[in-house]
CSV table of C-alpha atoms in Angstrom, one decimal:
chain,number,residue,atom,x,y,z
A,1,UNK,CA,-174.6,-71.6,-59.7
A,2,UNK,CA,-176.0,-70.6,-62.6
A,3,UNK,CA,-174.1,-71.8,-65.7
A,4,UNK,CA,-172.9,-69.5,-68.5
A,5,UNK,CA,-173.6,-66.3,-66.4
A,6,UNK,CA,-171.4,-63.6,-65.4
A,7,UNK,CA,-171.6,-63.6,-61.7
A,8,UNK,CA,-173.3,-66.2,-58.9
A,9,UNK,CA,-175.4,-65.6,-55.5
A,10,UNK,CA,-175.1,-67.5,-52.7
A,11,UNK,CA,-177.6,-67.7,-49.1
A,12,UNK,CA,-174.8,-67.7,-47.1
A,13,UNK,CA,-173.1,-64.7,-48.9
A,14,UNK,CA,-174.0,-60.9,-48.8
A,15,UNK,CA,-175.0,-59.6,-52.3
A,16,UNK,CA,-172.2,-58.0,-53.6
A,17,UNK,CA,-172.4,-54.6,-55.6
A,18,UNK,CA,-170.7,-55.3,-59.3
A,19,UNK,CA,-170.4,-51.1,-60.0
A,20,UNK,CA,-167.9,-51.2,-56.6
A,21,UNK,CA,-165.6,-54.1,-57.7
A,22,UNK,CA,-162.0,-53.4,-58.5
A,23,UNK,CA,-161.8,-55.5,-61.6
A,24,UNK,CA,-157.6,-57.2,-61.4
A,25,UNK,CA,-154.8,-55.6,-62.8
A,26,UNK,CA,-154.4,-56.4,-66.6
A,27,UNK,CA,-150.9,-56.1,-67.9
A,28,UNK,CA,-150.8,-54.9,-72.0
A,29,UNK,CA,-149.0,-57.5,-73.3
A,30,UNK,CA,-146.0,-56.9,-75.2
A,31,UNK,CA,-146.1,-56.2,-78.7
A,32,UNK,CA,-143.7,-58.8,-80.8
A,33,UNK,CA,-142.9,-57.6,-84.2
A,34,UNK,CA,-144.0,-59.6,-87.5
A,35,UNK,CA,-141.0,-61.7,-88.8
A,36,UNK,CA,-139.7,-60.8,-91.7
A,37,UNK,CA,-140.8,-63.5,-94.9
A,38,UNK,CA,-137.1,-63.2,-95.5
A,39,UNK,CA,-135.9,-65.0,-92.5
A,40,UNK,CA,-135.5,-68.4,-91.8
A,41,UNK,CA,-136.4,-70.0,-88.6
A,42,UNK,CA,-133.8,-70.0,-86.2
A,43,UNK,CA,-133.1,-72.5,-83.6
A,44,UNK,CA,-132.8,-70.4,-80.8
A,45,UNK,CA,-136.9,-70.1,-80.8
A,46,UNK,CA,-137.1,-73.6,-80.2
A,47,UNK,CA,-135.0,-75.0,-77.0
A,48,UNK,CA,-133.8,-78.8,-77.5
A,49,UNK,CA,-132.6,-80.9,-75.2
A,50,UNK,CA,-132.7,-80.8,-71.4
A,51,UNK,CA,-132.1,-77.8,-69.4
A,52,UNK,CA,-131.9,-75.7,-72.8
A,53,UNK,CA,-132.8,-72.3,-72.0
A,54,UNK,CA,-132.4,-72.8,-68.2
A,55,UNK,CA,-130.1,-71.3,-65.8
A,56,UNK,CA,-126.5,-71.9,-66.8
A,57,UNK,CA,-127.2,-73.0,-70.0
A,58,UNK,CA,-125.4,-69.8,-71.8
A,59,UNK,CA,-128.9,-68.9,-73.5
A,60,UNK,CA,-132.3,-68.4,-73.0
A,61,UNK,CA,-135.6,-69.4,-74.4
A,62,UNK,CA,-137.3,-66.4,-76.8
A,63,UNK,CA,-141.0,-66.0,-76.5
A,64,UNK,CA,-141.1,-64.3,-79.4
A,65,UNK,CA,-139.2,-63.1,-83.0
A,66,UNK,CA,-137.0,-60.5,-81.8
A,67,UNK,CA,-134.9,-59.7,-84.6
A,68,UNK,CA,-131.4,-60.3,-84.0
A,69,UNK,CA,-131.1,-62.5,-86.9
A,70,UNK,CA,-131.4,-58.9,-89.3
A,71,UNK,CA,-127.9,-57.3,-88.2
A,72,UNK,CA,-127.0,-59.7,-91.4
A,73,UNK,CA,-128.9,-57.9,-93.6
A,74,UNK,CA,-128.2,-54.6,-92.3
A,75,UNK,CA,-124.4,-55.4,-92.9
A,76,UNK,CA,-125.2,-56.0,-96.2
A,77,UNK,CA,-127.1,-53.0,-96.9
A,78,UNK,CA,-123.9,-51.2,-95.2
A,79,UNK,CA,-122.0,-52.8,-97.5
A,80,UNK,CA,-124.0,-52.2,-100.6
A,81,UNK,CA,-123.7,-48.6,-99.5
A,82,UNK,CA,-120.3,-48.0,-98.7
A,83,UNK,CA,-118.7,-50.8,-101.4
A,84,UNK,CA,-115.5,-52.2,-100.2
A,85,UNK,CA,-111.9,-52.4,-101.3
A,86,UNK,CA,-109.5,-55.8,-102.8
A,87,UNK,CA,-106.2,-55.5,-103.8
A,88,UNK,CA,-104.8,-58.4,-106.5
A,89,UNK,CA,-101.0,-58.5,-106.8
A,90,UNK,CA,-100.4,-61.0,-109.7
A,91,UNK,CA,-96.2,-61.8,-109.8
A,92,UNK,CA,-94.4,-64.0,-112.7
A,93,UNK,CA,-92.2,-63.5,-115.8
A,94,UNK,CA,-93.7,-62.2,-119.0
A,95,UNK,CA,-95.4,-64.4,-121.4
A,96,UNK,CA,-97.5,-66.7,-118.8
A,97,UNK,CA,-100.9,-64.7,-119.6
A,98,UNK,CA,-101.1,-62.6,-116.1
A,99,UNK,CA,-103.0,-60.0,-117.7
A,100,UNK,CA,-105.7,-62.9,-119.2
A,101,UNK,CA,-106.7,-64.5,-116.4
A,102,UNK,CA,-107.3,-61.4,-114.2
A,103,UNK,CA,-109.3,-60.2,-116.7
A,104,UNK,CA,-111.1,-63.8,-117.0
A,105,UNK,CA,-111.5,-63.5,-112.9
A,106,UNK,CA,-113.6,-60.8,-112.9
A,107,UNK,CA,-115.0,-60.7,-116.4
A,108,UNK,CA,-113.7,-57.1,-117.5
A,109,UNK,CA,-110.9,-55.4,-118.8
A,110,UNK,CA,-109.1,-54.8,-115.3
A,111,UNK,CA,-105.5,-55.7,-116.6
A,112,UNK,CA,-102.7,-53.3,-117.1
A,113,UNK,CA,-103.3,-53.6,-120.8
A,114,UNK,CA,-106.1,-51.7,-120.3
A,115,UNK,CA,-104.9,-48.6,-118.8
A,116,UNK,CA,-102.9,-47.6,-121.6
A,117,UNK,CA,-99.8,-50.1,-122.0
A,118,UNK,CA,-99.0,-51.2,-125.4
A,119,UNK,CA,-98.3,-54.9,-125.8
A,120,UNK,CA,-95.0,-54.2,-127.7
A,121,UNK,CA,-94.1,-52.2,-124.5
A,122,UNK,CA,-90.1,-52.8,-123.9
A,123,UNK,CA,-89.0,-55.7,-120.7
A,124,UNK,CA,-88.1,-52.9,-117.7
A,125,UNK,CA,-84.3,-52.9,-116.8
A,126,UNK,CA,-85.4,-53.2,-112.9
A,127,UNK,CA,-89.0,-54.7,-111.4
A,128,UNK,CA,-91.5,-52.2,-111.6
A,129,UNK,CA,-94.9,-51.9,-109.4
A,130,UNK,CA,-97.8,-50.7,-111.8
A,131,UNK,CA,-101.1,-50.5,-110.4
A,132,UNK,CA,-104.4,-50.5,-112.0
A,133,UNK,CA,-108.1,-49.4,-110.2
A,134,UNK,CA,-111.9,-49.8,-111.2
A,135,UNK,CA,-114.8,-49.8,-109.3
A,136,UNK,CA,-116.8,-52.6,-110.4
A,137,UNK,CA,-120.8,-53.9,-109.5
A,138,UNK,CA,-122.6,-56.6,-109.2
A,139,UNK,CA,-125.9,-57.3,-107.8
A,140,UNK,CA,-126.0,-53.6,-106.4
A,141,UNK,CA,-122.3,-54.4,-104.5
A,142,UNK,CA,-119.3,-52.0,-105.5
A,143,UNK,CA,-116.0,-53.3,-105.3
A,144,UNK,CA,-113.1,-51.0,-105.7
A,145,UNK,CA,-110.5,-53.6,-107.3
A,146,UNK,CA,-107.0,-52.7,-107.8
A,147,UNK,CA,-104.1,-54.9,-110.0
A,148,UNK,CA,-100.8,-54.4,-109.0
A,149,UNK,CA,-98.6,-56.0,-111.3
A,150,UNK,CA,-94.9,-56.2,-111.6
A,151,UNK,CA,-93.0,-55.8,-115.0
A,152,UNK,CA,-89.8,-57.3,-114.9
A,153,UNK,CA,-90.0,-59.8,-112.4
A,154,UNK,CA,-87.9,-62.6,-113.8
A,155,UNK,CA,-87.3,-61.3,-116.8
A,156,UNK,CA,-83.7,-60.2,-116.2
A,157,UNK,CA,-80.1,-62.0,-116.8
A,158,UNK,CA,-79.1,-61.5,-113.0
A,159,UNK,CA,-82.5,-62.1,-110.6
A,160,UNK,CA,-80.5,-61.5,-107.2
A,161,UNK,CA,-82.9,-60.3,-104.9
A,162,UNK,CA,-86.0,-59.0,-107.4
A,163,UNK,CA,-88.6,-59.5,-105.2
A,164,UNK,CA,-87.3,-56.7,-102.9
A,165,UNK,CA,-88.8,-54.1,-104.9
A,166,UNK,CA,-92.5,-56.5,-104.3
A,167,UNK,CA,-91.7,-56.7,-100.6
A,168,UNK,CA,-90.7,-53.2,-100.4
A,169,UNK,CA,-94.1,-52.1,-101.9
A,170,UNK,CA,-96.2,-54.4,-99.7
A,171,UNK,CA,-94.7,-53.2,-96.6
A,172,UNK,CA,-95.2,-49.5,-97.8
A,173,UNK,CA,-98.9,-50.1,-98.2
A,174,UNK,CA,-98.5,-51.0,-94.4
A,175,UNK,CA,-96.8,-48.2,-93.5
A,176,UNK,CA,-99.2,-45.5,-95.5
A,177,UNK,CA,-102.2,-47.6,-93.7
A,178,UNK,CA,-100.3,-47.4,-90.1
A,179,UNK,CA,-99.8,-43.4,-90.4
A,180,UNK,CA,-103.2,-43.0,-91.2
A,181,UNK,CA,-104.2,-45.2,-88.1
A,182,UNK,CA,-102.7,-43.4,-85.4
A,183,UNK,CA,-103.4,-40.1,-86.6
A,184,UNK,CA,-105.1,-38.5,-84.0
A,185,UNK,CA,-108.0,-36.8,-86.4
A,186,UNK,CA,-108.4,-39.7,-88.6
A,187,UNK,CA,-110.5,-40.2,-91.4
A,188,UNK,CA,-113.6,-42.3,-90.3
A,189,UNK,CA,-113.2,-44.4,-93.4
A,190,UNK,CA,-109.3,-45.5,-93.7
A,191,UNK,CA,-108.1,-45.9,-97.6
A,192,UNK,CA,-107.0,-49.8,-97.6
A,193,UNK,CA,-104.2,-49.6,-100.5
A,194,UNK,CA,-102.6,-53.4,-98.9
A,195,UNK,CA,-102.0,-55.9,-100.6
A,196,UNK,CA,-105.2,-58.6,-100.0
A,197,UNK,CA,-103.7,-61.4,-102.0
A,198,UNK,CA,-100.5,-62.3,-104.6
A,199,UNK,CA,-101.2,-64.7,-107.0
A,200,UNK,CA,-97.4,-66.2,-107.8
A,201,UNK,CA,-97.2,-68.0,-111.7
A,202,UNK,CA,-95.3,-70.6,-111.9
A,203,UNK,CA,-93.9,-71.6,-115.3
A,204,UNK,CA,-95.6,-75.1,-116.4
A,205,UNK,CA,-92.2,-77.2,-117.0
A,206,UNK,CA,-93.4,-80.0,-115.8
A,207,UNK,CA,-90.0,-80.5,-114.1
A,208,UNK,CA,-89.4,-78.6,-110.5
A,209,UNK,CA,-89.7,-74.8,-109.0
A,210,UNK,CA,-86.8,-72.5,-110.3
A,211,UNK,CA,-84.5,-71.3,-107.5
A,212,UNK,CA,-86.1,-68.0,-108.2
A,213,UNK,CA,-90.0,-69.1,-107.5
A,214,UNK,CA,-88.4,-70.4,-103.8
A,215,UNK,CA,-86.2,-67.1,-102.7
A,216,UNK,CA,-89.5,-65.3,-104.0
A,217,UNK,CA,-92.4,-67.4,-102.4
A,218,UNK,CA,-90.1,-68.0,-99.2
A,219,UNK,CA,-89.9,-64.3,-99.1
A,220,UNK,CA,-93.2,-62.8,-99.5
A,221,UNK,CA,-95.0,-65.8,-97.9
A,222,UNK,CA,-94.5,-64.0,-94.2
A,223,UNK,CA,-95.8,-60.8,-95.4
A,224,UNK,CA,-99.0,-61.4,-97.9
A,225,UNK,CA,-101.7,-64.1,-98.7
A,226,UNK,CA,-99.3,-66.2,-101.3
A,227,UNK,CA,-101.6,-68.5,-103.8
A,228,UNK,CA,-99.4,-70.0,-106.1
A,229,UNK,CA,-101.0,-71.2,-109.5
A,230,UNK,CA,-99.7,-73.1,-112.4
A,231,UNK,CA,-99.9,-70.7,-115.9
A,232,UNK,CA,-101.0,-72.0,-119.1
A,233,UNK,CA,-101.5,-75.4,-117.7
A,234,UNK,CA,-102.9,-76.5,-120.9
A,235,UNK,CA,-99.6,-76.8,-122.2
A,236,UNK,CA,-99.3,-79.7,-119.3
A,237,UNK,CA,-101.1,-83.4,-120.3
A,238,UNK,CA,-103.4,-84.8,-117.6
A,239,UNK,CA,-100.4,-86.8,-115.9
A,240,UNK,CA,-97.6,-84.0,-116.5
A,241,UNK,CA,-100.2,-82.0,-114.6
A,242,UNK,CA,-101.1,-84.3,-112.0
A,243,UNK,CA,-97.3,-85.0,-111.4
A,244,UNK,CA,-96.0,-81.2,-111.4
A,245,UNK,CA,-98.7,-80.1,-108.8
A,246,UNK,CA,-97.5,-83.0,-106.3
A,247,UNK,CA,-93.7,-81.9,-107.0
A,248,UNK,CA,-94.6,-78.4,-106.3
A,249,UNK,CA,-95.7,-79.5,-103.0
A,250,UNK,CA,-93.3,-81.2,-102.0
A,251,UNK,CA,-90.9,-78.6,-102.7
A,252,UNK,CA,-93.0,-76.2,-101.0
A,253,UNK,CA,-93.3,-78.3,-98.1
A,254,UNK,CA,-89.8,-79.4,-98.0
A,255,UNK,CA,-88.9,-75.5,-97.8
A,256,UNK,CA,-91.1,-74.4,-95.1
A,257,UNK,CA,-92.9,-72.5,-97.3
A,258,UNK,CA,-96.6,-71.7,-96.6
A,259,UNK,CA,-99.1,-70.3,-98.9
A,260,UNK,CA,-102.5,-69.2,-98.3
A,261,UNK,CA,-104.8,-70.4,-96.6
A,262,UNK,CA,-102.1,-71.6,-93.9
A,263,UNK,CA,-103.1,-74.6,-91.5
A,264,UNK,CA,-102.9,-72.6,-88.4
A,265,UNK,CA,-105.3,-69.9,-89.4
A,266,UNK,CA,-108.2,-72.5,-89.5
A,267,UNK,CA,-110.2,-71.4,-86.7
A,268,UNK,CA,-112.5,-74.9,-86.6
A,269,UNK,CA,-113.4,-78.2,-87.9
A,270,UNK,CA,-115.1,-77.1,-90.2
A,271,UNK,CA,-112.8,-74.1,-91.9
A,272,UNK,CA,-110.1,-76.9,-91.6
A,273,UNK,CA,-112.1,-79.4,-93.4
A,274,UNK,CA,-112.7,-77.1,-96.2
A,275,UNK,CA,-109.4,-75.6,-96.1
A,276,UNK,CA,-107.5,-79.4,-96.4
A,277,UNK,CA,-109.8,-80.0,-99.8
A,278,UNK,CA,-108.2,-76.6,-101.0
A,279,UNK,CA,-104.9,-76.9,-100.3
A,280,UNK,CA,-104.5,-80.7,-101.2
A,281,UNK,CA,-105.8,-78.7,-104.7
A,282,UNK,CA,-102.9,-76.1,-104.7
A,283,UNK,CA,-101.2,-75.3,-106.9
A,284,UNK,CA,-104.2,-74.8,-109.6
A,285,UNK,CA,-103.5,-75.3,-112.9
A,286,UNK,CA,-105.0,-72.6,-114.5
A,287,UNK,CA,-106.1,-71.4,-118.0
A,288,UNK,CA,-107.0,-68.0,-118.9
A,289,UNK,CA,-108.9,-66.5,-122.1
A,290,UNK,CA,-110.9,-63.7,-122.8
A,291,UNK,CA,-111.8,-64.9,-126.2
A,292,UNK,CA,-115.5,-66.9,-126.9
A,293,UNK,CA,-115.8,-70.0,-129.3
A,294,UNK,CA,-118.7,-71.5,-130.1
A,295,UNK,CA,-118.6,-75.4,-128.3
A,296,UNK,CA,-121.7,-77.9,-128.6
A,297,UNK,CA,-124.0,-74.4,-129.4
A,298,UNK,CA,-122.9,-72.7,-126.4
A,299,UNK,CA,-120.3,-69.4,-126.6
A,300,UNK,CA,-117.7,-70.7,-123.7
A,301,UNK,CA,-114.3,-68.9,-123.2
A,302,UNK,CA,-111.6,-70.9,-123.8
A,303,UNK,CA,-108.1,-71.3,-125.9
A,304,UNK,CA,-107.9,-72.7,-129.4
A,305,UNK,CA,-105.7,-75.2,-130.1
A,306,UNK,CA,-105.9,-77.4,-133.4
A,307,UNK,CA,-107.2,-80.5,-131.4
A,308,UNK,CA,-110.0,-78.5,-129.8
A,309,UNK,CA,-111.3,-75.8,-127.7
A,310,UNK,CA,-109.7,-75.6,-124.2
A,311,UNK,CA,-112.7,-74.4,-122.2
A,312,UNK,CA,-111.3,-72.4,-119.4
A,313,UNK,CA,-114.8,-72.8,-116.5
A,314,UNK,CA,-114.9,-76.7,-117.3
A,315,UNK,CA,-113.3,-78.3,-114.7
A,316,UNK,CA,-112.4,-81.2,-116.6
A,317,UNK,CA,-109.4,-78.9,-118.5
A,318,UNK,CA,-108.4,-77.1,-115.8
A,319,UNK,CA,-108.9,-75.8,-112.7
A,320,UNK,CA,-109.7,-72.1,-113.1
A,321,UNK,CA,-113.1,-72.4,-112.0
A,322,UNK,CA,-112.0,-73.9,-108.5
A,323,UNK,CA,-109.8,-70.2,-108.2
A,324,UNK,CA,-112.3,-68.2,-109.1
A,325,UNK,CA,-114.8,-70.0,-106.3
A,326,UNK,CA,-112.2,-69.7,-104.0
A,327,UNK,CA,-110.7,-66.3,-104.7
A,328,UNK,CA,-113.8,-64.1,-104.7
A,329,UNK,CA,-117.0,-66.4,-104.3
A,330,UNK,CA,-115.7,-68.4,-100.6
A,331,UNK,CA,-112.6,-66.9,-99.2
A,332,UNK,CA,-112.4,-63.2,-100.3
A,333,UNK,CA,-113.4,-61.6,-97.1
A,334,UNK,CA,-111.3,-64.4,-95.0
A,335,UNK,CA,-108.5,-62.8,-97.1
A,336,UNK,CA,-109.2,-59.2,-96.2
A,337,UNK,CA,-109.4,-60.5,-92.5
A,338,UNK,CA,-105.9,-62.3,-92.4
A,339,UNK,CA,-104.5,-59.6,-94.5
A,340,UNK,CA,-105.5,-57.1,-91.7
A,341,UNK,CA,-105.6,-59.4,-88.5
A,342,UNK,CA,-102.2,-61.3,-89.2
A,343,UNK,CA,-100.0,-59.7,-91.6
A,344,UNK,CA,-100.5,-56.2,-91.2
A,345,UNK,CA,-100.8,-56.6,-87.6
A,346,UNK,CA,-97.4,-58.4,-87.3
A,347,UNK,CA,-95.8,-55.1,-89.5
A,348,UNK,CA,-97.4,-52.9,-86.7
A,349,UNK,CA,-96.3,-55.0,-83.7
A,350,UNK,CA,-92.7,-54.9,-85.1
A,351,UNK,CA,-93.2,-51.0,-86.6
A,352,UNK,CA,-94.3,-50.0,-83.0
A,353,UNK,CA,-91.4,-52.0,-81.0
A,354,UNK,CA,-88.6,-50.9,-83.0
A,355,UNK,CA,-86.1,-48.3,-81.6
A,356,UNK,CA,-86.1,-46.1,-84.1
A,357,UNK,CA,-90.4,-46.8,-85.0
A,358,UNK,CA,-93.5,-45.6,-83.4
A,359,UNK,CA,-93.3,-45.8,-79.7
A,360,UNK,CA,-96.5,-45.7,-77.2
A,361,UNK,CA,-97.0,-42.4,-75.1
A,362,UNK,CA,-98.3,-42.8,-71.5
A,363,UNK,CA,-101.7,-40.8,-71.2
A,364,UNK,CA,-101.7,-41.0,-67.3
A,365,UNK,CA,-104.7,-43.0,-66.9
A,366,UNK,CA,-103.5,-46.5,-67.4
A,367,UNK,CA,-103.7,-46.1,-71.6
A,368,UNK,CA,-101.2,-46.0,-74.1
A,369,UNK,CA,-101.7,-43.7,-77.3
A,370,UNK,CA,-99.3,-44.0,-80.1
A,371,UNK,CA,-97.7,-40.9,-81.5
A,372,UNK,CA,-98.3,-39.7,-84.9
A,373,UNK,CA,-95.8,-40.5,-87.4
């Protein structure tokens, strides 16, 4: 054998002719596409532990970037194109600063006061539901935010049953969402007018809940994502504070009554985990302000008082920072999923069942189909 050539002779072979041979079947091999720079690594290139990848193992080993890890970034691009809806409900007698601290949530002029309401506008005889919209963007992501509040809760002599007109609202959002549902020709893109969240104000009295916050919160806990929050905490000293938010608790607790985000809709360790930090948290005691001062050469938003500057993000005056993270920034789209997998789900279970509601037609092949409202 000669070494480094391309073919060898042997004696005891017949001298074959290279223009007749067959050269062996090449398969083109696949092309794998570039990985993005975006992307980080994933696990699932790299089997660990034994039998990973294998037969029964629920996955398999990837010889190559395929690309399942974009579908996150084409949601995102679906949702930058489309936007997507919340709807606030904020609930509590006049004078605890309602309109503020929306407006400090979301940095903007998106209370009622803003739509055309004078602030000398006369207490309502009866609860009224007044709603407020705005499209709003941020980082290329529109939201269509809506505040419903509700003039004249609490506000009267004789409170008997005020939070019917609330309820009654909520469960019409339902109602308008389940007509559009089972239309047979529905729109492709459903309006989502329900309620995503009620923020409840409690009075800081540093004492116990009135029997109106309980009838109220016991209520409108089975039907919407209750957060209750403590107004104008700053009228509270650090122990008053600490005190009031245990009482509130208790009371809650001691009533059955469970506010958002409830223990049973954890869905694992770590969602509980997180959740327990929250609600062991809850009720925040909040402070809102749309006003600037100038603190230590930096313009914060706070309230003046004449012992200081309350600054409203500093988490050592209150804890309006820790509902803003968790209202928008961690739980926002958990609150659109309960909103629509458990509350409004439970109004169309009911809706569908009852005798005089929406009742499934046979279709004669084994489905149902509800009939249009």
């Amino acid at each position: 054998r000669r070494v480094g050539s391309d073919s060898f002779s042997s004696p005891l072979s017949p001298k074959l002719d290279m223009s007749e041979m067959v050269p062996p079947e090449v398969r083109p091999k696949p092309a794998v596409p570039a990985k993005p720079a975006h992307v980080v690594p994933s696990s699932a290139h790299t089997p660990h532990g034994p039998g990973a990848g294998g037969p029964g193992s629920g996955g398999s080993t990837l010889l190559g970037y395929i690309g399942i890890d974009t579908i996150i970034e084409q949601m995102r691009k679906k949702t930058m194109k489309t936007g997507f809806d919340f709807n606030i409900m904020v609930v509590g007698h006049s004078g605890l600063g309602k309109s503020t601290l929306v407006n400090t949530l979301f940095k903007s002029q998106v209370s009622r006061k803003s739509a055309g309401w004078s602030r000398d506008e006369k207490i309502p005889k009866t609860v009224e539901i007044k709603s407020v919209s705005h499209v709003i963007e941020e980082g290329g992501v529109k939201m269509k935010l809506t505040i419903i509040d509700t003039p004249g809760f609490g506000d009267q002599i004789n409170n008997n049953n005020c939070w019917e007109p609330i309820e009654k609202y909520i469960n019409e959002q339902y109602e308008k969402f389940l007509k559009e549902e089972v239309n047979i020709a529905r729109k492709k893109r459903i309006p989502d007018t329900r309620v995503h969240c009620c923020l409840y104000f409690i009075s800081p009295t540093g004492h116990s809940l009135r029997q109106l916050d309980i009838e109220f919160m016991k209520h409108l806990s089975r039907v919407v994502n209750l957060i209750p929050v403590i107004a104008k905490s700053d009228t509270l000293t650090p122990d008053e504070k600490t005190d009031f938010k245990q009482r509130v608790r208790k009371e809650l607790e001691i009533c059955g009554i469970e506010f958002y985000p409830q223990k049973e809709f954890d869905e694992d360790t770590e969602d509980k985990s997180d959740n327990d930090k929250i609600r062991e948290a809850m009720p925040f005691a909040v402070v809102g302000s749309d006003k600037e001062y100038q603190v230590n050469s930096k313009r914060v938003l706070g309230r003046k008082s004449p012992w200081g500057v309350v600054e409203v993000e500093n988490p050592n005056h209150c804890e309006f920072s820790l509902l803003r993270d968790f209202l928008i920034r961690s739980h926002l789209q958990d609150l659109k999923e309960v909103t629509h997998n458990i509350h409004y789900e439970t109004y169309r279970a009911k809706r569908l069942n009852d005798n005089g509601g929406l009742h499934p037609i046979s279709t004669g092949v084994g489905d149902t189909q509800e009939s249009n409202l």
